[in-house]
Amino acid sequence: MVAQIVRETVDLGNYTLTRVMRQLDGACGWLSMDGCPIIREICDSGVRGGGIRELGNSARELHLYEEGKGKTTAPVISNHDFVVCKIFVGAALAHDFHDFAFAAHRQVPESSLVLELLFLCCYCWRQVRGVKASSDRIEDQEQLYIMGELEIEKHAQYINNLEKKKDFESMVMEHLRMSGAYWGLTTLDLMGKIEDVDQEVVVSWVLQCQHDCGGFSGNVGHDPHILYTLSAVQILALLDKLDVIDADKIASYIMGLQQEDGSFAGDEWGEIDTRFSYCAICCLSILHRLDKIDVGKATQYIASCKNFDGGFGCTPGGESHAGQIFCCVGALAISGALTHVDRDLLGWWLCEREVKTGGLNGRPEKLADVCYSWWVLSSLIMIDRVHWISKEKLKNFILDCQDREHGGISDRPDDAVDVFHTFFGVAGLSFLEYPGLKPIDPAYALPVHVVDRIFFGKPHKQ
Ligand SMILES: [Zn+2]
């Protein structure tokens, strides 16, 4: 079946917006930010290489992002008559920055009140979305925002109980217990619940999984692999215990896995995959040992796995897949080589992963799955295109996948929960600025405060 692409232009008075919609499943996205003259004006005036990225639900402010500088402080004022200060949370529900920028630019005098901004924003939003103006629409949206509740206590309990029960599920998971521990512990930290964990026990178990070669296995008595080596290092970083390991030993294990063409093997058996390139680069970066490998060759190899659709595969010529794209974009972001990415082309492919339910899939024609909230969102954030998808709908899709009684999150509504999807669901909600969750770093897949501690040495726990 060929997806029919419908182009639609929306006349906003002085400007025309172009919207592109895929008819097959109703997935839609903006053709390009550059299609919006206001955005272009902003990018051209003082804010180099960045642009508007996100309207924070929690911050309720408009931010601009600058390459290399991160979030600028609000309020943002550019050097024309586009002046925006604080806005009401309802405005965040307008999803699309264009609408807001248009409203502000065209109709709001400099000293406008917050509520006027909200009104205009939603008015414009209706025009662009083709929704008929009706006063109940805003309330609907606000209610959605308040209604969808994350069952933080239940999920924390679910994760803590996983360790205690020795049933079939935990036996199946035994060989990848290291990754399970990383998913569970990171989820607890994002929810502010990691203090309940006996950290000493975790650290001593992690250390028992290290082998003489420097690599870590998924559990005691299993073979070492780069996947579990990264998980082990991430766990120790999370618990602020990186000083208990010999970083050089781990670095030499990873060095030994790099191949002549720059790629990485997962272990001594030699399977090659861009996932392992990500593991190598992320792990060494956390350990401050990135100079131990040939980063140039490593990024060249990743670039050679890029496809015509802007995505990446596991080896050259391999089909684009959202999980693989996260690995490649993440590795390139960490090594400062995002120039290999065609942001608009890839952004378009990624935002097409949005399906009617609001969830995201990993490849065309596949079902939506909570874990893609992570793979797709993190990639979109890294390439600065996250505003191309509908955040509210995705938030509700993830919240619908919770087991509200026993805790945990599943791949899609009413399926069985597992720790993997619980992590990706909570991490996805963190990207969506769900209230009460700590922010997570899209490249390192660790809470932002942990990444800050690794690279800026602040603030340490006593
Ligand atoms: Zn999944």
Tab-separated table of C-alpha atoms and ligand atoms in Angstrom:
chain	number	residue	atom	x	y	z
A	1	MET	CA	0.000	0.000	0.000
A	2	VAL	CA	1.338	3.397	-0.922
A	3	ALA	CA	0.796	6.131	1.601
A	4	GLN	CA	-0.736	9.143	-0.005
A	5	ILE	CA	0.808	12.388	1.042
A	6	VAL	CA	-1.511	15.340	1.298
A	7	ARG	CA	-0.161	18.829	1.301
A	8	GLU	CA	-2.239	21.489	2.901
A	9	THR	CA	-1.588	25.172	3.183
A	10	VAL	CA	-3.034	27.273	5.922
A	11	ASP	CA	-3.465	30.969	5.346
A	12	LEU	CA	-2.665	32.998	8.435
A	13	GLY	CA	-3.059	36.429	6.941
A	14	ASN	CA	0.446	37.633	6.270
A	15	TYR	CA	1.891	34.159	6.061
A	16	THR	CA	1.093	30.734	4.742
A	17	LEU	CA	2.023	27.547	6.530
A	18	THR	CA	2.457	24.259	4.769
A	19	ARG	CA	1.335	21.112	6.508
A	20	VAL	CA	2.002	17.675	5.162
A	21	MET	CA	-0.213	14.801	6.124
A	22	ARG	CA	0.098	11.136	5.377
A	23	GLN	CA	-3.336	9.798	4.664
A	24	LEU	CA	-2.733	6.181	5.481
A	25	ASP	CA	-2.788	6.583	9.240
A	26	GLY	CA	-3.323	10.273	9.722
A	27	ALA	CA	0.280	10.834	10.805
A	28	CYS	CA	1.170	14.401	10.113
A	29	GLY	CA	4.027	16.747	10.581
A	30	TRP	CA	5.346	20.043	9.401
A	31	LEU	CA	7.245	20.010	6.207
A	32	SER	CA	9.930	22.224	7.607
A	33	MET	CA	10.492	24.766	10.294
A	34	ASP	CA	12.057	26.844	7.575
A	35	GLY	CA	8.641	27.087	6.003
A	36	CYS	CA	7.812	29.465	8.803
A	37	PRO	CA	9.220	32.928	8.146
A	38	ILE	CA	9.109	33.897	11.805
A	39	ILE	CA	11.241	30.969	12.818
A	40	ARG	CA	13.663	31.754	10.055
A	41	GLU	CA	13.821	35.348	11.181
A	42	ILE	CA	14.573	34.260	14.726
A	43	CYS	CA	17.272	31.869	13.609
A	44	ASP	CA	18.803	34.552	11.422
A	45	SER	CA	18.858	37.109	14.150
A	46	GLY	CA	21.301	36.430	16.906
A	47	VAL	CA	20.415	32.880	17.767
A	48	ARG	CA	22.979	31.052	15.726
A	49	GLY	CA	22.487	27.473	14.737
A	50	GLY	CA	19.554	26.981	17.030
A	51	GLY	CA	15.994	28.045	16.997
A	52	ILE	CA	12.889	27.483	18.974
A	53	ARG	CA	12.843	24.013	20.295
A	54	GLU	CA	10.373	23.482	22.973
A	55	LEU	CA	7.606	24.969	24.967
A	56	GLY	CA	8.021	23.631	28.452
A	57	ASN	CA	4.914	22.443	30.194
A	58	SER	CA	6.533	22.745	33.539
A	59	ALA	CA	8.553	25.868	32.956
A	60	ARG	CA	5.714	27.556	31.140
A	61	GLU	CA	8.178	29.648	29.309
A	62	LEU	CA	9.359	29.973	25.802
A	63	HIS	CA	12.941	28.978	25.281
A	64	LEU	CA	15.362	29.261	22.495
A	65	TYR	CA	18.195	26.839	22.170
A	66	GLU	CA	21.618	27.772	20.994
A	67	GLU	CA	24.086	25.272	19.708
A	68	GLY	CA	26.716	24.638	22.344
A	69	LYS	CA	24.943	26.777	24.920
A	70	GLY	CA	21.786	24.859	25.653
A	71	LYS	CA	18.671	26.481	26.897
A	72	THR	CA	18.767	30.232	27.055
A	73	THR	CA	17.006	31.910	29.915
A	74	ALA	CA	13.442	33.055	29.485
A	75	PRO	CA	11.914	35.343	28.540
A	76	VAL	CA	13.209	35.283	25.033
A	77	ILE	CA	13.136	38.489	23.115
A	78	SER	CA	14.367	38.707	19.584
A	79	ASN	CA	15.216	41.908	17.839
A	80	HIS	CA	11.920	42.492	16.109
A	81	ASP	CA	8.448	42.940	17.453
A	82	PHE	CA	8.112	39.343	18.521
A	83	VAL	CA	8.001	39.538	22.261
A	84	VAL	CA	7.012	36.628	24.432
A	85	CYS	CA	7.221	36.399	28.161
A	86	LYS	CA	5.510	33.806	30.269
A	87	ILE	CA	2.586	31.900	29.001
A	88	PHE	CA	-0.156	29.894	30.531
A	89	VAL	CA	0.096	26.107	30.476
A	90	GLY	CA	-2.778	25.903	28.012
A	91	ALA	CA	-0.547	27.460	25.442
A	92	ALA	CA	1.826	24.564	25.716
A	93	LEU	CA	-0.985	22.377	24.541
A	94	ALA	CA	-1.023	24.186	21.254
A	95	HIS	CA	1.797	21.767	20.352
A	96	ASP	CA	3.120	23.718	17.474
A	97	PHE	CA	5.405	26.574	17.930
A	98	HIS	CA	4.509	28.086	14.640
A	99	ASP	CA	1.048	28.868	15.809
A	100	PHE	CA	2.275	30.508	18.900
A	101	ALA	CA	4.966	32.474	17.141
A	102	PHE	CA	2.460	33.577	14.552
A	103	ALA	CA	-0.019	34.685	17.110
A	104	ALA	CA	2.550	36.563	19.067
A	105	HIS	CA	4.134	38.148	16.072
A	106	ARG	CA	1.034	39.290	14.365
A	107	GLN	CA	-1.337	40.333	17.022
A	108	VAL	CA	0.092	40.785	20.459
A	109	PRO	CA	1.459	44.159	21.484
A	110	GLU	CA	4.608	44.099	23.607
A	111	SER	CA	2.900	44.545	26.917
A	112	SER	CA	0.259	41.880	26.412
A	113	LEU	CA	-1.108	39.880	29.230
A	114	VAL	CA	-0.563	36.198	29.654
A	115	LEU	CA	-4.172	35.347	29.094
A	116	GLU	CA	-4.289	37.166	25.823
A	117	LEU	CA	-1.380	35.123	24.635
A	118	LEU	CA	-3.126	31.977	25.629
A	119	PHE	CA	-6.242	32.982	23.805
A	120	LEU	CA	-4.509	33.947	20.620
A	121	CYS	CA	-2.342	30.938	20.679
A	122	CYS	CA	-5.214	28.548	20.902
A	123	TYR	CA	-7.139	30.494	18.334
A	124	CYS	CA	-4.324	30.089	15.882
A	125	TRP	CA	-3.912	26.503	16.807
A	126	ARG	CA	-7.490	25.848	15.836
A	127	GLN	CA	-6.971	27.453	12.501
A	128	VAL	CA	-3.901	25.433	11.745
A	129	ARG	CA	-5.295	22.169	12.998
A	130	GLY	CA	-8.560	22.758	11.221
A	131	VAL	CA	-10.464	22.557	14.482
A	132	LYS	CA	-13.545	24.729	14.596
A	133	ALA	CA	-13.295	27.496	17.133
A	134	SER	CA	-15.278	26.527	20.175
A	135	SER	CA	-14.725	27.603	23.723
A	136	ASP	CA	-14.769	24.118	25.257
A	137	ARG	CA	-11.712	22.964	23.356
A	138	ILE	CA	-9.189	24.548	25.685
A	139	GLU	CA	-10.802	23.007	28.736
A	140	ASP	CA	-10.749	19.576	27.105
A	141	GLN	CA	-7.058	19.858	26.576
A	142	GLU	CA	-6.351	21.092	30.066
A	143	GLN	CA	-8.287	18.237	31.492
A	144	LEU	CA	-6.295	15.720	29.521
A	145	TYR	CA	-3.203	17.199	31.023
A	146	ILE	CA	-4.434	16.903	34.563
A	147	MET	CA	-6.199	13.561	34.193
A	148	GLY	CA	-3.348	11.425	32.875
A	149	GLU	CA	-1.597	10.445	36.051
A	150	LEU	CA	1.611	8.511	36.318
A	151	GLU	CA	1.384	5.907	39.083
A	152	ILE	CA	4.803	6.660	40.516
A	153	GLU	CA	4.340	4.753	43.802
A	154	LYS	CA	3.029	1.649	42.029
A	155	HIS	CA	5.853	1.629	39.485
A	156	ALA	CA	8.480	2.023	42.197
A	157	GLN	CA	6.938	-0.898	44.053
A	158	TYR	CA	6.832	-2.986	40.878
A	159	ILE	CA	10.537	-2.409	40.213
A	160	ASN	CA	11.568	-3.105	43.794
A	161	ASN	CA	9.574	-6.340	43.801
A	162	LEU	CA	11.257	-7.620	40.625
A	163	GLU	CA	14.413	-8.372	42.538
A	164	LYS	CA	12.579	-10.281	45.222
A	165	LYS	CA	10.565	-12.680	43.114
A	166	LYS	CA	12.318	-15.590	41.486
A	167	ASP	CA	9.676	-16.614	39.014
A	168	PHE	CA	9.803	-17.548	35.365
A	169	GLU	CA	10.151	-13.977	34.209
A	170	SER	CA	13.223	-13.306	36.291
A	171	MET	CA	14.786	-16.560	35.091
A	172	VAL	CA	14.297	-15.624	31.461
A	173	MET	CA	15.804	-12.268	32.196
A	174	GLU	CA	18.705	-13.719	34.149
A	175	HIS	CA	21.311	-13.398	31.411
A	176	LEU	CA	20.490	-9.708	30.921
A	177	ARG	CA	20.027	-8.851	34.542
A	178	MET	CA	22.624	-6.068	34.235
A	179	SER	CA	20.495	-4.207	31.684
A	180	GLY	CA	17.375	-4.920	33.735
A	181	ALA	CA	19.062	-3.375	36.753
A	182	TYR	CA	20.041	-0.320	34.727
A	183	TRP	CA	16.470	0.122	33.420
A	184	GLY	CA	14.959	-0.325	36.866
A	185	LEU	CA	17.403	1.884	38.758
A	186	THR	CA	17.275	4.676	36.199
A	187	THR	CA	13.478	4.617	36.305
A	188	LEU	CA	13.566	4.856	40.099
A	189	ASP	CA	15.945	7.801	39.932
A	190	LEU	CA	13.798	9.649	37.374
A	191	MET	CA	10.836	9.198	39.721
A	192	GLY	CA	12.858	10.325	42.755
A	193	LYS	CA	12.712	6.850	44.342
A	194	ILE	CA	16.266	5.547	44.164
A	195	GLU	CA	16.919	6.127	47.861
A	196	ASP	CA	14.862	3.011	48.661
A	197	VAL	CA	17.432	0.780	46.956
A	198	ASP	CA	20.253	-0.917	48.863
A	199	GLN	CA	23.034	0.604	46.801
A	200	GLU	CA	25.860	-1.343	48.456
A	201	VAL	CA	24.292	-4.628	47.396
A	202	VAL	CA	23.886	-3.412	43.820
A	203	VAL	CA	27.483	-2.175	43.544
A	204	SER	CA	29.015	-5.365	44.924
A	205	TRP	CA	26.896	-7.464	42.544
A	206	VAL	CA	27.921	-5.285	39.559
A	207	LEU	CA	31.587	-5.757	40.482
A	208	GLN	CA	31.149	-9.534	40.642
A	209	CYS	CA	30.068	-9.418	36.993
A	210	GLN	CA	33.346	-7.924	35.811
A	211	HIS	CA	35.797	-10.242	34.064
A	212	ASP	CA	39.589	-10.191	33.884
A	213	CYS	CA	39.407	-8.734	30.379
A	214	GLY	CA	37.685	-5.652	31.829
A	215	GLY	CA	34.244	-6.324	30.325
A	216	PHE	CA	31.050	-7.049	32.290
A	217	SER	CA	28.528	-9.839	31.839
A	218	GLY	CA	24.757	-9.742	32.188
A	219	ASN	CA	24.962	-11.678	35.446
A	220	VAL	CA	27.484	-13.543	37.601
A	221	GLY	CA	28.953	-16.480	35.687
A	222	HIS	CA	27.958	-15.338	32.192
A	223	ASP	CA	30.181	-14.124	29.332
A	224	PRO	CA	31.190	-10.464	29.056
A	225	HIS	CA	29.582	-8.306	26.373
A	226	ILE	CA	29.771	-4.627	25.451
A	227	LEU	CA	26.004	-4.210	26.063
A	228	TYR	CA	26.327	-5.202	29.716
A	229	THR	CA	29.592	-3.306	30.074
A	230	LEU	CA	27.740	-0.096	29.213
A	231	SER	CA	24.862	-0.987	31.549
A	232	ALA	CA	27.316	-1.659	34.387
A	233	VAL	CA	29.082	1.666	33.861
A	234	GLN	CA	25.738	3.473	33.648
A	235	ILE	CA	24.617	1.892	36.937
A	236	LEU	CA	27.833	2.933	38.686
A	237	ALA	CA	27.520	6.451	37.251
A	238	LEU	CA	23.947	6.615	38.480
A	239	LEU	CA	24.988	5.598	41.986
A	240	ASP	CA	28.016	7.933	41.906
A	241	LYS	CA	30.361	4.962	42.296
A	242	LEU	CA	32.556	5.271	39.204
A	243	ASP	CA	35.589	5.513	41.463
A	244	VAL	CA	35.318	1.837	42.481
A	245	ILE	CA	36.263	0.587	39.006
A	246	ASP	CA	39.456	0.596	36.970
A	247	ALA	CA	38.434	2.785	34.019
A	248	ASP	CA	41.565	1.966	32.013
A	249	LYS	CA	40.850	-1.731	32.201
A	250	ILE	CA	37.326	-1.239	30.838
A	251	ALA	CA	38.671	1.116	28.179
A	252	SER	CA	41.187	-1.470	26.998
A	253	TYR	CA	38.413	-4.085	26.727
A	254	ILE	CA	36.415	-1.723	24.501
A	255	MET	CA	39.487	-0.723	22.463
A	256	GLY	CA	40.020	-4.388	21.706
A	257	LEU	CA	36.556	-4.628	20.156
A	258	GLN	CA	37.119	-1.881	17.549
A	259	GLN	CA	37.662	-3.213	14.035
A	260	GLU	CA	39.846	-1.961	11.223
A	261	ASP	CA	36.875	-0.216	9.522
A	262	GLY	CA	35.960	1.660	12.707
A	263	SER	CA	33.024	-0.592	13.655
A	264	PHE	CA	32.705	-2.459	16.958
A	265	ALA	CA	32.115	-6.098	17.777
A	266	GLY	CA	29.809	-6.879	20.703
A	267	ASP	CA	32.144	-9.458	22.207
A	268	GLU	CA	34.845	-11.932	21.294
A	269	TRP	CA	32.496	-13.699	18.856
A	270	GLY	CA	32.642	-10.732	16.539
A	271	GLU	CA	29.062	-9.754	15.703
A	272	ILE	CA	29.111	-6.209	14.257
A	273	ASP	CA	26.310	-3.732	14.860
A	274	THR	CA	26.009	0.053	15.212
A	275	ARG	CA	24.425	-0.624	18.618
A	276	PHE	CA	27.889	-1.657	19.758
A	277	SER	CA	29.395	1.537	18.337
A	278	TYR	CA	27.003	3.454	20.586
A	279	CYS	CA	27.874	1.315	23.608
A	280	ALA	CA	31.593	1.857	23.026
A	281	ILE	CA	31.363	5.618	22.553
A	282	CYS	CA	28.870	6.234	25.361
A	283	CYS	CA	30.776	4.060	27.826
A	284	LEU	CA	34.186	5.566	27.077
A	285	SER	CA	32.776	9.070	27.222
A	286	ILE	CA	31.341	8.430	30.703
A	287	LEU	CA	34.758	7.107	31.722
A	288	HIS	CA	36.559	10.094	30.133
A	289	ARG	CA	38.476	7.667	27.907
A	290	LEU	CA	37.122	8.500	24.452
A	291	ASP	CA	40.666	9.155	23.249
A	292	LYS	CA	41.446	5.439	23.608
A	293	ILE	CA	39.634	4.559	20.369
A	294	ASP	CA	39.752	5.936	16.833
A	295	VAL	CA	36.679	8.181	17.097
A	296	GLY	CA	37.070	9.466	13.532
A	297	LYS	CA	36.901	5.969	12.095
A	298	ALA	CA	34.066	5.042	14.444
A	299	THR	CA	31.904	7.948	13.285
A	300	GLN	CA	32.818	7.336	9.629
A	301	TYR	CA	31.573	3.784	10.002
A	302	ILE	CA	28.285	5.001	11.516
A	303	ALA	CA	27.938	7.503	8.658
A	304	SER	CA	28.376	4.616	6.209
A	305	CYS	CA	25.236	3.009	7.711
A	306	LYS	CA	23.090	6.025	6.772
A	307	ASN	CA	20.236	5.346	4.349
A	308	PHE	CA	18.491	7.354	1.625
A	309	ASP	CA	15.621	8.081	4.053
A	310	GLY	CA	17.958	9.786	6.517
A	311	GLY	CA	17.802	6.848	8.964
A	312	PHE	CA	20.452	4.353	10.002
A	313	GLY	CA	20.742	0.579	10.000
A	314	CYS	CA	22.799	-1.906	11.983
A	315	THR	CA	25.396	-2.320	9.216
A	316	PRO	CA	25.877	-0.567	5.839
A	317	GLY	CA	22.729	-1.138	3.751
A	318	GLY	CA	20.680	-2.304	6.757
A	319	GLU	CA	17.082	-1.082	6.976
A	320	SER	CA	16.394	2.092	8.974
A	321	HIS	CA	14.975	1.350	12.381
A	322	ALA	CA	14.226	3.758	15.235
A	323	GLY	CA	16.271	1.811	17.793
A	324	GLN	CA	19.264	1.805	15.503
A	325	ILE	CA	18.766	5.483	14.745
A	326	PHE	CA	18.940	6.297	18.452
A	327	CYS	CA	22.245	4.422	18.699
A	328	CYS	CA	23.769	6.120	15.677
A	329	VAL	CA	22.520	9.621	16.458
A	330	GLY	CA	23.483	9.194	20.124
A	331	ALA	CA	27.000	8.062	19.231
A	332	LEU	CA	27.396	10.939	16.771
A	333	ALA	CA	26.019	13.437	19.301
A	334	ILE	CA	28.438	12.290	21.991
A	335	SER	CA	31.397	12.431	19.606
A	336	GLY	CA	30.389	15.852	18.276
A	337	ALA	CA	29.793	14.500	14.775
A	338	LEU	CA	26.120	15.290	14.174
A	339	THR	CA	27.117	16.878	10.860
A	340	HIS	CA	26.733	13.360	9.469
A	341	VAL	CA	22.981	13.600	10.088
A	342	ASP	CA	20.523	15.185	7.645
A	343	ARG	CA	18.300	16.643	10.366
A	344	ASP	CA	15.275	17.550	8.244
A	345	LEU	CA	15.220	14.284	6.327
A	346	LEU	CA	15.677	12.161	9.439
A	347	GLY	CA	13.288	14.353	11.436
A	348	TRP	CA	10.636	13.754	8.835
A	349	TRP	CA	11.131	9.977	8.914
A	350	LEU	CA	11.022	9.984	12.714
A	351	CYS	CA	7.888	12.106	13.033
A	352	GLU	CA	6.158	9.809	10.558
A	353	ARG	CA	6.450	7.155	13.274
A	354	GLU	CA	3.502	8.799	15.008
A	355	VAL	CA	0.294	6.811	14.540
A	356	LYS	CA	-3.357	7.620	15.201
A	357	THR	CA	-3.315	6.497	18.841
A	358	GLY	CA	-0.574	9.023	19.546
A	359	GLY	CA	1.991	6.262	20.057
A	360	LEU	CA	5.117	5.823	17.963
A	361	ASN	CA	6.243	2.833	15.912
A	362	GLY	CA	9.763	1.772	15.000
A	363	ARG	CA	9.356	1.287	11.281
A	364	PRO	CA	6.666	2.042	8.681
A	365	GLU	CA	3.507	-0.086	8.976
A	366	LYS	CA	4.365	-1.452	12.437
A	367	LEU	CA	2.302	-1.135	15.601
A	368	ALA	CA	2.982	1.610	18.100
A	369	ASP	CA	5.068	0.565	21.096
A	370	VAL	CA	6.009	2.472	24.247
A	371	CYS	CA	9.724	1.779	23.826
A	372	TYR	CA	9.759	3.897	20.678
A	373	SER	CA	8.804	6.855	22.814
A	374	TRP	CA	12.415	6.635	23.860
A	375	TRP	CA	14.137	5.727	20.589
A	376	VAL	CA	12.217	8.262	18.508
A	377	LEU	CA	11.926	11.121	21.002
A	378	SER	CA	15.563	11.001	22.068
A	379	SER	CA	16.641	11.095	18.412
A	380	LEU	CA	14.276	13.966	17.623
A	381	ILE	CA	15.587	15.915	20.599
A	382	MET	CA	19.191	15.356	19.595
A	383	ILE	CA	18.519	16.680	16.091
A	384	ASP	CA	16.317	19.485	17.378
A	385	ARG	CA	13.089	18.352	15.705
A	386	VAL	CA	10.992	17.162	18.660
A	387	HIS	CA	8.345	19.825	18.052
A	388	TRP	CA	7.341	17.924	14.918
A	389	ILE	CA	5.228	15.426	16.834
A	390	SER	CA	2.158	15.779	19.003
A	391	LYS	CA	3.417	15.576	22.557
A	392	GLU	CA	0.034	15.491	24.304
A	393	LYS	CA	-1.189	12.476	22.353
A	394	LEU	CA	2.004	10.574	22.985
A	395	LYS	CA	1.836	11.368	26.680
A	396	ASN	CA	-1.644	9.912	26.870
A	397	PHE	CA	-0.636	6.826	24.902
A	398	ILE	CA	2.153	6.078	27.405
A	399	LEU	CA	-0.115	6.693	30.394
A	400	ASP	CA	-2.648	4.284	28.860
A	401	CYS	CA	-0.035	1.519	28.901
A	402	GLN	CA	0.307	1.529	32.697
A	403	ASP	CA	-0.851	-1.325	34.888
A	404	ARG	CA	-2.600	0.968	37.312
A	405	GLU	CA	-3.178	-1.815	39.800
A	406	HIS	CA	0.176	-3.597	40.083
A	407	GLY	CA	2.525	-1.043	38.546
A	408	GLY	CA	4.740	-1.308	35.497
A	409	ILE	CA	4.251	-0.187	31.893
A	410	SER	CA	3.665	-2.413	28.846
A	411	ASP	CA	4.468	-2.016	25.146
A	412	ARG	CA	0.845	-1.110	24.323
A	413	PRO	CA	-2.422	-0.829	26.255
A	414	ASP	CA	-3.514	-3.993	28.120
A	415	ASP	CA	-0.366	-6.044	27.399
A	416	ALA	CA	1.809	-7.533	30.144
A	417	VAL	CA	4.224	-5.085	31.752
A	418	ASP	CA	8.008	-5.459	31.942
A	419	VAL	CA	10.899	-3.414	33.300
A	420	PHE	CA	12.188	-2.536	29.813
A	421	HIS	CA	8.954	-0.794	28.783
A	422	THR	CA	8.537	0.678	32.250
A	423	PHE	CA	11.868	2.429	31.813
A	424	PHE	CA	11.138	3.615	28.273
A	425	GLY	CA	7.667	4.808	29.241
A	426	VAL	CA	8.901	6.831	32.202
A	427	ALA	CA	11.897	8.122	30.222
A	428	GLY	CA	9.546	9.141	27.408
A	429	LEU	CA	7.330	10.998	29.878
A	430	SER	CA	10.422	12.693	31.252
A	431	PHE	CA	11.168	13.988	27.734
A	432	LEU	CA	7.580	15.207	27.603
A	433	GLU	CA	8.240	17.130	30.818
A	434	TYR	CA	5.761	15.169	32.839
A	435	PRO	CA	5.425	16.860	36.257
A	436	GLY	CA	7.452	15.269	39.033
A	437	LEU	CA	9.951	13.435	36.823
A	438	LYS	CA	13.617	14.363	36.617
A	439	PRO	CA	14.921	15.229	33.147
A	440	ILE	CA	16.866	12.557	31.260
A	441	ASP	CA	19.728	13.095	28.835
A	442	PRO	CA	18.840	11.907	25.315
A	443	ALA	CA	22.340	10.786	24.360
A	444	TYR	CA	23.639	9.153	27.554
A	445	ALA	CA	20.266	7.735	28.630
A	446	LEU	CA	21.011	8.829	32.192
A	447	PRO	CA	19.321	11.478	34.333
A	448	VAL	CA	20.652	14.935	33.457
A	449	HIS	CA	21.949	15.513	37.001
A	450	VAL	CA	24.102	12.384	36.658
A	451	VAL	CA	25.523	13.529	33.318
A	452	ASP	CA	26.233	16.951	34.827
A	453	ARG	CA	28.060	15.293	37.694
A	454	ILE	CA	30.174	13.213	35.285
A	455	PHE	CA	31.231	16.156	33.152
A	456	PHE	CA	31.017	19.166	35.395
A	457	GLY	CA	31.621	17.488	38.730
A	458	LYS	CA	28.628	19.051	40.432
A	459	PRO	CA	26.833	18.463	42.956
A	460	HIS	CA	28.201	15.362	44.661
A	461	LYS	CA	26.321	13.357	47.240
A	462	GLN	CA	27.870	13.243	50.697
B	1	ZN	ZN	8.797	-2.287	22.717
